[in-house]
Tab-separated table of C-alpha atoms and ligand atoms in Angstrom:
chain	number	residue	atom	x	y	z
A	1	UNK	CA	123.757	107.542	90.513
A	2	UNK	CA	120.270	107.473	88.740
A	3	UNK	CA	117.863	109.615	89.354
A	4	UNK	CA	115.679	108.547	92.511
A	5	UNK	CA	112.653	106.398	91.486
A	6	UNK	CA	109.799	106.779	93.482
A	7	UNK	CA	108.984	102.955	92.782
A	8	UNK	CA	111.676	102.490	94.713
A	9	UNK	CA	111.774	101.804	98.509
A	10	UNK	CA	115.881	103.272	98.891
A	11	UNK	CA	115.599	102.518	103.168
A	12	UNK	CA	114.572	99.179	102.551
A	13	UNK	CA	116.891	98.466	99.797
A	14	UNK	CA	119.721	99.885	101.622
A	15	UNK	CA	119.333	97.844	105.472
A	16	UNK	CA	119.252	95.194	103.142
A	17	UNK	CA	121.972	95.507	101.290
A	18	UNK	CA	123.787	96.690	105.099
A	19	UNK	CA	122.572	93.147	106.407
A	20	UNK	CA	124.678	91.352	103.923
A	21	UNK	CA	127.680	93.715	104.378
A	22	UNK	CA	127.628	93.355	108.119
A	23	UNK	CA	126.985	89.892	107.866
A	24	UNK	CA	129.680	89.255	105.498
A	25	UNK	CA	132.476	91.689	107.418
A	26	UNK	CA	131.628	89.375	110.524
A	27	UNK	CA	132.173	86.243	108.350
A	28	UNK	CA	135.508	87.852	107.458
A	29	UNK	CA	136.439	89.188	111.234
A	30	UNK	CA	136.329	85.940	112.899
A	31	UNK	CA	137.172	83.043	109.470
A	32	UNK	CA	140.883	83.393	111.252
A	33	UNK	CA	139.511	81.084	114.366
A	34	UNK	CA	139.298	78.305	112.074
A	35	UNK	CA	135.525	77.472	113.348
A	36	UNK	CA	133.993	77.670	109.715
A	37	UNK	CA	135.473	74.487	107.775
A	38	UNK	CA	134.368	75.515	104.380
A	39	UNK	CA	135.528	78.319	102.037
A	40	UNK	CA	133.961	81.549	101.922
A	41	UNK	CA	132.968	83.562	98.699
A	42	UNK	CA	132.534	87.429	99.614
A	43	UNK	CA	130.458	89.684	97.825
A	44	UNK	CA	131.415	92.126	99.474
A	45	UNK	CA	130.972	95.174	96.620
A	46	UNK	CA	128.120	93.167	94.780
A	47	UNK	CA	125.723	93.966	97.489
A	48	UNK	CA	123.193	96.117	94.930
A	49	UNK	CA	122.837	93.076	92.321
A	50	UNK	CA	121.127	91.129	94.616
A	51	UNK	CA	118.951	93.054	96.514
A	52	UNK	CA	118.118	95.297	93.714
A	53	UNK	CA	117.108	92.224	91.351
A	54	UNK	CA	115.252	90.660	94.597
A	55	UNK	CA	113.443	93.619	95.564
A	56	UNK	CA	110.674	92.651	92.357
A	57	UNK	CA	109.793	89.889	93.554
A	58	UNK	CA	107.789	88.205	95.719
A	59	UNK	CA	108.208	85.233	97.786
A	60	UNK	CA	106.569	82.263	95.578
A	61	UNK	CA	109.309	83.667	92.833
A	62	UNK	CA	112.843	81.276	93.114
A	63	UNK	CA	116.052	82.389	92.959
A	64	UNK	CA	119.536	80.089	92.316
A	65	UNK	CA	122.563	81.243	93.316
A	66	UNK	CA	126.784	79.935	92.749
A	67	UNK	CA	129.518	79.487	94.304
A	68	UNK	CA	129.165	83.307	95.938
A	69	UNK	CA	125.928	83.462	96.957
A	70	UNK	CA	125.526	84.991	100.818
A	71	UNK	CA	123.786	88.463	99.444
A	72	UNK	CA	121.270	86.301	97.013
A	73	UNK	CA	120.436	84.134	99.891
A	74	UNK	CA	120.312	86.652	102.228
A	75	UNK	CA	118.385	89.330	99.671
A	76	UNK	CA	115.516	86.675	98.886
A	77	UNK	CA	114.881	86.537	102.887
A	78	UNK	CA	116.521	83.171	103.411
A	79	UNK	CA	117.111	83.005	107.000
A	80	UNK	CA	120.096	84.675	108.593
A	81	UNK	CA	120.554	82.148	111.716
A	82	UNK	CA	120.390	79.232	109.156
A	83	UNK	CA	123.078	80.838	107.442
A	84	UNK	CA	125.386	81.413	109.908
A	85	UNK	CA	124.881	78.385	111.493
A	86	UNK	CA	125.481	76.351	107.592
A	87	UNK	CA	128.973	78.102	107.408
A	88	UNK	CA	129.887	76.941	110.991
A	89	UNK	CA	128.444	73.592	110.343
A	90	UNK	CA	125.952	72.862	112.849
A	91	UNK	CA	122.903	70.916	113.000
A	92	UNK	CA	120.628	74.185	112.723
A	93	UNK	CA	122.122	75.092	109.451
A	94	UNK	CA	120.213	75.122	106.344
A	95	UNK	CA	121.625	71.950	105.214
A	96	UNK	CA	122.322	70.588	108.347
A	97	UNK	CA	125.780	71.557	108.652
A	98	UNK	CA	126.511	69.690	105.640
A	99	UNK	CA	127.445	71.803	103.014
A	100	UNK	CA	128.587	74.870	104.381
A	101	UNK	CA	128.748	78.293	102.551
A	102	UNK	CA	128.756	77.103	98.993
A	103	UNK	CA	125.474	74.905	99.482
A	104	UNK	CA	122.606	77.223	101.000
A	105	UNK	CA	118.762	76.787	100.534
A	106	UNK	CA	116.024	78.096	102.357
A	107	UNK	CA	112.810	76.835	99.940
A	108	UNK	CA	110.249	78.834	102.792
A	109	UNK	CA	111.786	81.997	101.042
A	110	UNK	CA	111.975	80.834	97.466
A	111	UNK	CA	115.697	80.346	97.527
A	112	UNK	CA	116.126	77.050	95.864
A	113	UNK	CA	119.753	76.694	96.612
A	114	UNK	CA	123.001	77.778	96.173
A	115	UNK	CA	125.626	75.063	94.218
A	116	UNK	CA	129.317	75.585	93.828
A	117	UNK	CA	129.587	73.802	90.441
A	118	UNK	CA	129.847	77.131	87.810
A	119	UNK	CA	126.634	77.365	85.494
A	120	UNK	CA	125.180	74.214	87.410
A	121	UNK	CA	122.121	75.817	88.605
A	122	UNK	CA	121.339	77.518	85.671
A	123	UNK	CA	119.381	74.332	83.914
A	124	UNK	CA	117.745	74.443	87.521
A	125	UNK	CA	116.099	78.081	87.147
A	126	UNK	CA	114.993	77.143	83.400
A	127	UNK	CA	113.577	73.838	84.305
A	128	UNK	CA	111.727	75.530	87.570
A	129	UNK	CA	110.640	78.676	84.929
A	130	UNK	CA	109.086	76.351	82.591
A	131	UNK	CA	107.206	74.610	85.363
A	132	UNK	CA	105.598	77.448	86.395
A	133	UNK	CA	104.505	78.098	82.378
A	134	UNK	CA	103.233	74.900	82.103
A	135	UNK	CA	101.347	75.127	85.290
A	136	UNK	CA	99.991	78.792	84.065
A	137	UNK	CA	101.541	80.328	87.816
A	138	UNK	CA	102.641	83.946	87.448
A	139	UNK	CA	105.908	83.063	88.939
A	140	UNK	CA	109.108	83.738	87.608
A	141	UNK	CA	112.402	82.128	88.151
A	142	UNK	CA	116.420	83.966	88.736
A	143	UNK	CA	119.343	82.800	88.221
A	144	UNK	CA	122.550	84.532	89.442
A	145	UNK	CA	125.770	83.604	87.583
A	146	UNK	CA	129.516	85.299	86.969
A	147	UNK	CA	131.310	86.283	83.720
A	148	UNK	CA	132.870	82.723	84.084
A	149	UNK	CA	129.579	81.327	83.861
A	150	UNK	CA	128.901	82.619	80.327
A	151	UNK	CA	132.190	79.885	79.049
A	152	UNK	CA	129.956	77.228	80.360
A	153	UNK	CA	128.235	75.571	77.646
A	154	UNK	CA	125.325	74.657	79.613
A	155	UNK	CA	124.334	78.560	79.820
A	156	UNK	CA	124.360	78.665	76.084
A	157	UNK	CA	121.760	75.449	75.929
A	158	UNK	CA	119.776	76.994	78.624
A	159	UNK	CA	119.019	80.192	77.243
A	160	UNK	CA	118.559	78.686	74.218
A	161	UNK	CA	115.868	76.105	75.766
A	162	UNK	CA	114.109	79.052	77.398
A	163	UNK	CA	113.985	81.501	74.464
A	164	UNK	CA	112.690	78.672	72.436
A	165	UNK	CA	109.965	77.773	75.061
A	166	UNK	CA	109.656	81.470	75.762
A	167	UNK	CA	110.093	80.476	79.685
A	168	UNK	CA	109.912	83.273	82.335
A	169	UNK	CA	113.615	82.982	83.851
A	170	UNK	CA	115.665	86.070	84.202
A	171	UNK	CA	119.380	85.423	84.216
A	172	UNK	CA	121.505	87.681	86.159
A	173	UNK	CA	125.240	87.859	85.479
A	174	UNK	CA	127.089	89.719	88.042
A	175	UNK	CA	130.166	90.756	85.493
A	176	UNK	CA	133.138	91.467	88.173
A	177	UNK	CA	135.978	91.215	85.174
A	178	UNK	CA	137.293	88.229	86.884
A	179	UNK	CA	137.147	84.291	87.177
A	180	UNK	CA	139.293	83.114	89.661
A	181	UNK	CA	142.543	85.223	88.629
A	182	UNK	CA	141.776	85.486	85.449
A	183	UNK	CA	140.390	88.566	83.890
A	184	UNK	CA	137.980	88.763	81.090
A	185	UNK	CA	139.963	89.813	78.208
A	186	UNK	CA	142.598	86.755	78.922
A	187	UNK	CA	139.024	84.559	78.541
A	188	UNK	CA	136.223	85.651	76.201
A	189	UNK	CA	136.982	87.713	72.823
A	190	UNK	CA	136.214	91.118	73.156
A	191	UNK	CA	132.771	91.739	72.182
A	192	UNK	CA	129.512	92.085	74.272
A	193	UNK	CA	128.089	89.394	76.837
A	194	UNK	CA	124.295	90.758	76.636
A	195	UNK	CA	124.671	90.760	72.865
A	196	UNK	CA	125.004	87.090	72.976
A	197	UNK	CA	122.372	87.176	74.905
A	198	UNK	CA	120.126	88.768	72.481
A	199	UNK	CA	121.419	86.598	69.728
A	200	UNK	CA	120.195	83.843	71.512
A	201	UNK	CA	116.291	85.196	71.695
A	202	UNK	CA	116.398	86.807	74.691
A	203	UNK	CA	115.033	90.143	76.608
A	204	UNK	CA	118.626	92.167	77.323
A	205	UNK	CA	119.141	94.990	79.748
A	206	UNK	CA	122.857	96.217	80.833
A	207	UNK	CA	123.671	98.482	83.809
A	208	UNK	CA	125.679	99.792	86.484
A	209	UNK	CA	125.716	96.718	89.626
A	210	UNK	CA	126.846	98.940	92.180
A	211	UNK	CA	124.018	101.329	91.671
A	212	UNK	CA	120.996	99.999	93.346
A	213	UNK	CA	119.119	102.431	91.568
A	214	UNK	CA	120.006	101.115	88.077
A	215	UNK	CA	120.005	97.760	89.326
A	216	UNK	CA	116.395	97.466	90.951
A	217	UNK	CA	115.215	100.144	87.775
A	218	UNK	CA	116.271	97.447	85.040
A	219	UNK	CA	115.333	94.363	87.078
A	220	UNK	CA	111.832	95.362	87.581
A	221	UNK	CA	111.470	95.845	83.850
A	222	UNK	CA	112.830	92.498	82.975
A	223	UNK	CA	111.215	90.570	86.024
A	224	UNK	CA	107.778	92.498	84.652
A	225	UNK	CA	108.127	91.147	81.125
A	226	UNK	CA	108.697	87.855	81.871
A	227	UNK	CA	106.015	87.555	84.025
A	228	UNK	CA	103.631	88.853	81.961
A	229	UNK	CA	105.026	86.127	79.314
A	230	UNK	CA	107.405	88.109	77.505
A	231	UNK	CA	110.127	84.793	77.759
A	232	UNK	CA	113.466	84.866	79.539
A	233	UNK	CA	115.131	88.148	80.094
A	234	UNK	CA	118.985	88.756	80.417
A	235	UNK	CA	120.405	91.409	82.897
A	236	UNK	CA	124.528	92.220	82.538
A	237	UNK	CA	125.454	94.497	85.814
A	238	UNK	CA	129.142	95.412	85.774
A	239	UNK	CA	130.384	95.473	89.230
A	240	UNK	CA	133.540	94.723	91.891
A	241	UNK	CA	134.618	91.670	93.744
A	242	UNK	CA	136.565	93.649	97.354
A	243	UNK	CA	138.163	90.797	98.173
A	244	UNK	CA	140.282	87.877	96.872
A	245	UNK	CA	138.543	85.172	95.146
A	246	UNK	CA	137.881	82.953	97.921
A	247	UNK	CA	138.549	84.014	101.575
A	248	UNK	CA	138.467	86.916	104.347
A	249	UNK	CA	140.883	89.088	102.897
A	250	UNK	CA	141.498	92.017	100.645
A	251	UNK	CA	144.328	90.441	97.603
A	252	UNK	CA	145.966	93.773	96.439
A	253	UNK	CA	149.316	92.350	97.174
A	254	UNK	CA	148.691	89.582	94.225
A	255	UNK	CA	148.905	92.392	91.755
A	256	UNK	CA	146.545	90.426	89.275
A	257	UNK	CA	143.999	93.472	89.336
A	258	UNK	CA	146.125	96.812	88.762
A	259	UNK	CA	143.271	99.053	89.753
A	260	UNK	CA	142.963	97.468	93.089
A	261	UNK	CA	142.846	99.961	95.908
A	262	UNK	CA	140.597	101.110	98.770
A	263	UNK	CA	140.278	104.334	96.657
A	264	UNK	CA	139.061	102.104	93.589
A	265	UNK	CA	136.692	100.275	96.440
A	266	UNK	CA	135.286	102.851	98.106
A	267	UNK	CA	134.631	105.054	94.546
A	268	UNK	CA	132.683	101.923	93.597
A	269	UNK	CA	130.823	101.008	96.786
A	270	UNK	CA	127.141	100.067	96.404
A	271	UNK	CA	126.282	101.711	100.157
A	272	UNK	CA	128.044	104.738	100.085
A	273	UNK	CA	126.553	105.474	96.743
A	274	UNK	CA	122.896	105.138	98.599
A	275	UNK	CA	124.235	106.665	101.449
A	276	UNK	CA	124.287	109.862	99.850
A	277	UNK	CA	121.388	109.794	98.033
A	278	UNK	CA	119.374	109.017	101.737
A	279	UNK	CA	121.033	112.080	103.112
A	280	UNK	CA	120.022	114.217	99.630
A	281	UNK	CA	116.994	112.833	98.740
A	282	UNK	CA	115.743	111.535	102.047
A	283	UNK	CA	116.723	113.562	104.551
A	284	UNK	CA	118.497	110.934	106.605
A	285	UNK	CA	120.432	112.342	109.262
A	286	UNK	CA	123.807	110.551	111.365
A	287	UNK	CA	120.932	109.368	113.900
A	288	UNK	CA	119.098	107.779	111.491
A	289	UNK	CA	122.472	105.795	109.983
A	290	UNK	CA	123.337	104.623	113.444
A	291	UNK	CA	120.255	103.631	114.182
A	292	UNK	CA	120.045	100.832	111.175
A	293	UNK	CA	123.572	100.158	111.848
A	294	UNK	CA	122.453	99.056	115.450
A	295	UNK	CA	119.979	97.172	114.507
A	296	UNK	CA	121.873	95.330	111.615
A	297	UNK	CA	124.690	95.169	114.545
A	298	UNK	CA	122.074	92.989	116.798
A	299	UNK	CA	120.900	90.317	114.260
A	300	UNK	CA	123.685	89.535	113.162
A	301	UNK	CA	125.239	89.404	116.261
A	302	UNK	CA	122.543	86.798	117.097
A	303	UNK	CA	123.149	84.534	114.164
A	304	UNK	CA	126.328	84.148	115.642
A	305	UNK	CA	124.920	83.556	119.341
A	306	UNK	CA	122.969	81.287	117.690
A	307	UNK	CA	124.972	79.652	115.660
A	308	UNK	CA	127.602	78.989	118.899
A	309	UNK	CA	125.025	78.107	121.051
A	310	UNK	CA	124.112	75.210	118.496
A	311	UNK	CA	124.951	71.357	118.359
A	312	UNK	CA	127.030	69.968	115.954
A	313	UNK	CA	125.190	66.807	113.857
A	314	UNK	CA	124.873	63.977	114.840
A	315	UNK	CA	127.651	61.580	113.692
A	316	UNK	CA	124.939	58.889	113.102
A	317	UNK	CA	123.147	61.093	110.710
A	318	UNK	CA	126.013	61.481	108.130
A	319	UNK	CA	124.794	59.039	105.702
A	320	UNK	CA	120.952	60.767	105.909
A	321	UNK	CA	120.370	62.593	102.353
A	322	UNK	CA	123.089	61.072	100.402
A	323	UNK	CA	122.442	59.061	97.042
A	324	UNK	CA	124.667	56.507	98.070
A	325	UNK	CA	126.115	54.892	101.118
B	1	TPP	C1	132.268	73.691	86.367
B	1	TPP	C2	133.264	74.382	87.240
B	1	TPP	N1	134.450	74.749	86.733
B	1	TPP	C3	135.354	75.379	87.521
B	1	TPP	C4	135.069	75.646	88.827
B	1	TPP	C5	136.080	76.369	89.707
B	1	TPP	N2	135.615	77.730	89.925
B	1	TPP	C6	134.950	78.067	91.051
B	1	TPP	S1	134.481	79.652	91.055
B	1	TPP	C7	135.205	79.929	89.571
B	1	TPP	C8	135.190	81.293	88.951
B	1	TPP	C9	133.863	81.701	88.559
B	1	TPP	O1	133.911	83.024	88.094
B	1	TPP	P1	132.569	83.776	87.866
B	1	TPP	O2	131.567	82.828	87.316
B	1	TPP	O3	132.872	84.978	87.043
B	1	TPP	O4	132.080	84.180	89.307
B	1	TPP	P2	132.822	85.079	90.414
B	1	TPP	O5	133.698	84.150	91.206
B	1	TPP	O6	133.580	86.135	89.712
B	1	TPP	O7	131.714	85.614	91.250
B	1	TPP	C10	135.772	78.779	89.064
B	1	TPP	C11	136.459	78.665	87.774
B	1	TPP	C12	133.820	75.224	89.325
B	1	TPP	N3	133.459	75.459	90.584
B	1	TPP	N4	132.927	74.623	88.509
């Protein structure tokens, strides 16, 4: 763990980083009642990359997520109920029940969506970055992406767009080791992702994702100089995926990740690593743990109330917001 920062706010970064655990342990518990129609992503692990990268900035910023994209959603302030209620389908969802967990936008928070289609919302964050250049706004752009991302051509053009136009976008590659099944070293030569990076023109900074203190440390740098029209930046934040691929459950019986354990889980886990340095460093006692945990507990027990108690679309609606009918 590095040192405490006085910058930064641990409490805050921690019930938010509890709020997408919780939310995402209650997306597991209940997937088995076959209510949510759409496949689930976990993060479950990667909890520090996105609230640590989030906590710099501020609302009028915008942030693009993937295919796994519940913590970015949820760390930008996107709205929990609207969440919920996507996954499950209803009308109150975020995109009307349409798209479901892979598909999640909430613009009143800055979080411009959320698109299953690996590297496709990267030309999104460069394209909104150099808006906000042209238009001479201090706002900056983020785009979240895996290691599979980085075999996507498109990610290539795009950083090479925005170091050319010196655009404020910070890319954000959540490096779990794995696409799908597959880990690094069966993809990608072995030499650096960040040094690409840097060979393409951009800002690079490399750290531990499952420290929040590293994380939200090397993000504020990066988020800082781009604002302040130092061009794109490029954060690489190692870090583990808990559970399979897609779905609810742990895959240690697959065999595909030979360090896969609780042991290799829990040594690794984002919260108990802040945890311990609230009970060092901030005195936090049990009281104090169960009393976030309880109120974590309630909201998202709500989303789910809420979610439940809301309709399902209207059939005549389903050809509203398509390109064709
Ligand atoms: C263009 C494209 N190719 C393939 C897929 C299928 N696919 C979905 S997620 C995924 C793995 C992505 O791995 P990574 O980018 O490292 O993210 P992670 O799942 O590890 O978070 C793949 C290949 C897709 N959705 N889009």
């Amino acid at each position: 763990m590095k040192s405490v920062d006085s910058t930064i706010d641990l409490p805050a970064l921690y019930h938010s980083m509890l709020r997408i655990r919780r939310a995402e342990e209650a997306i597991a518990n209940r997937y088995h009642e076959q209510q949510m129609r759409c496949p689930v992503h976990l993060c479950i692990g990667e909890e520090a990359i996105a609230v640590g990268v989030c906590a710099s900035l501020t609302t009028p910023d915008v942030v693009y997520g993937n295919h796994r994209s519940h913590g970015h959603y949820m760390a930008k302030g996107g709205d929990l109920n609207a969440m919920i209620a996507e996954i499950y389908g209803k009308s109150t969802g975020c995109c009307g029940g349409r798209g479901g967990s892979m598909h999640l936008i909430d613009n009143t928070a800055g979080f411009a969506g959320a698109v299953p289609i690996v590297g496709g919302t990267v030309p999104l964050a460069v394209g909104a970055g150099w808006s906000f250049k042209l238009k001479e706004e201090e706002r900056v752009a983020v785009v979240f992406f895996g290691d599979g991302c980085f075999e996507e051509g498109v990610l290539h053009e795009a950083m090479n767009f925005a170091a050319l136009k010196k655009i404020p976008t910070i890319f954000v590659c959540e490096n779990n080791g794995m696409s799908v099944y597959t880990p690094l070293t069966d993809r990608q030569p072995v030499r650096s992702i960040s040094g690409i990076a840097r060979a393409h023109g951009l800002g690079v900074y490399t750290g531990d994702g499952n420290d929040i203190f590293e994380v939200a440390h090397l993000a504020g740098e990066a988020i800082a100089q781009a604002r302040s029209g130092g061009g794109p930046q490029f954060l690489e934040f190692k870090t583990y995926r808990w559970f399979g691929h897609v779905g609810h459950e742990f895959d240690d019986d697959l065999g595909y990740r030979p360090d896969e354990t609780p042991q290799f889980r829990e040594d690794r886990c984002p919260l108990k690593r802040a945890e311990a340095a609230l009970s060092q460093n901030y005195g936090w006692q049990d009281g104090d743990f169960s009393a976030i945990e309880q109120r974590v507990k309630e909201e998202v027990e709500a989303a789910f109330q809420f979610t439940f108690d809301s309709p399902e679309p209207n059939p005549n609606t389903s050809g509203d917001h398509t390109y064709a009918e």
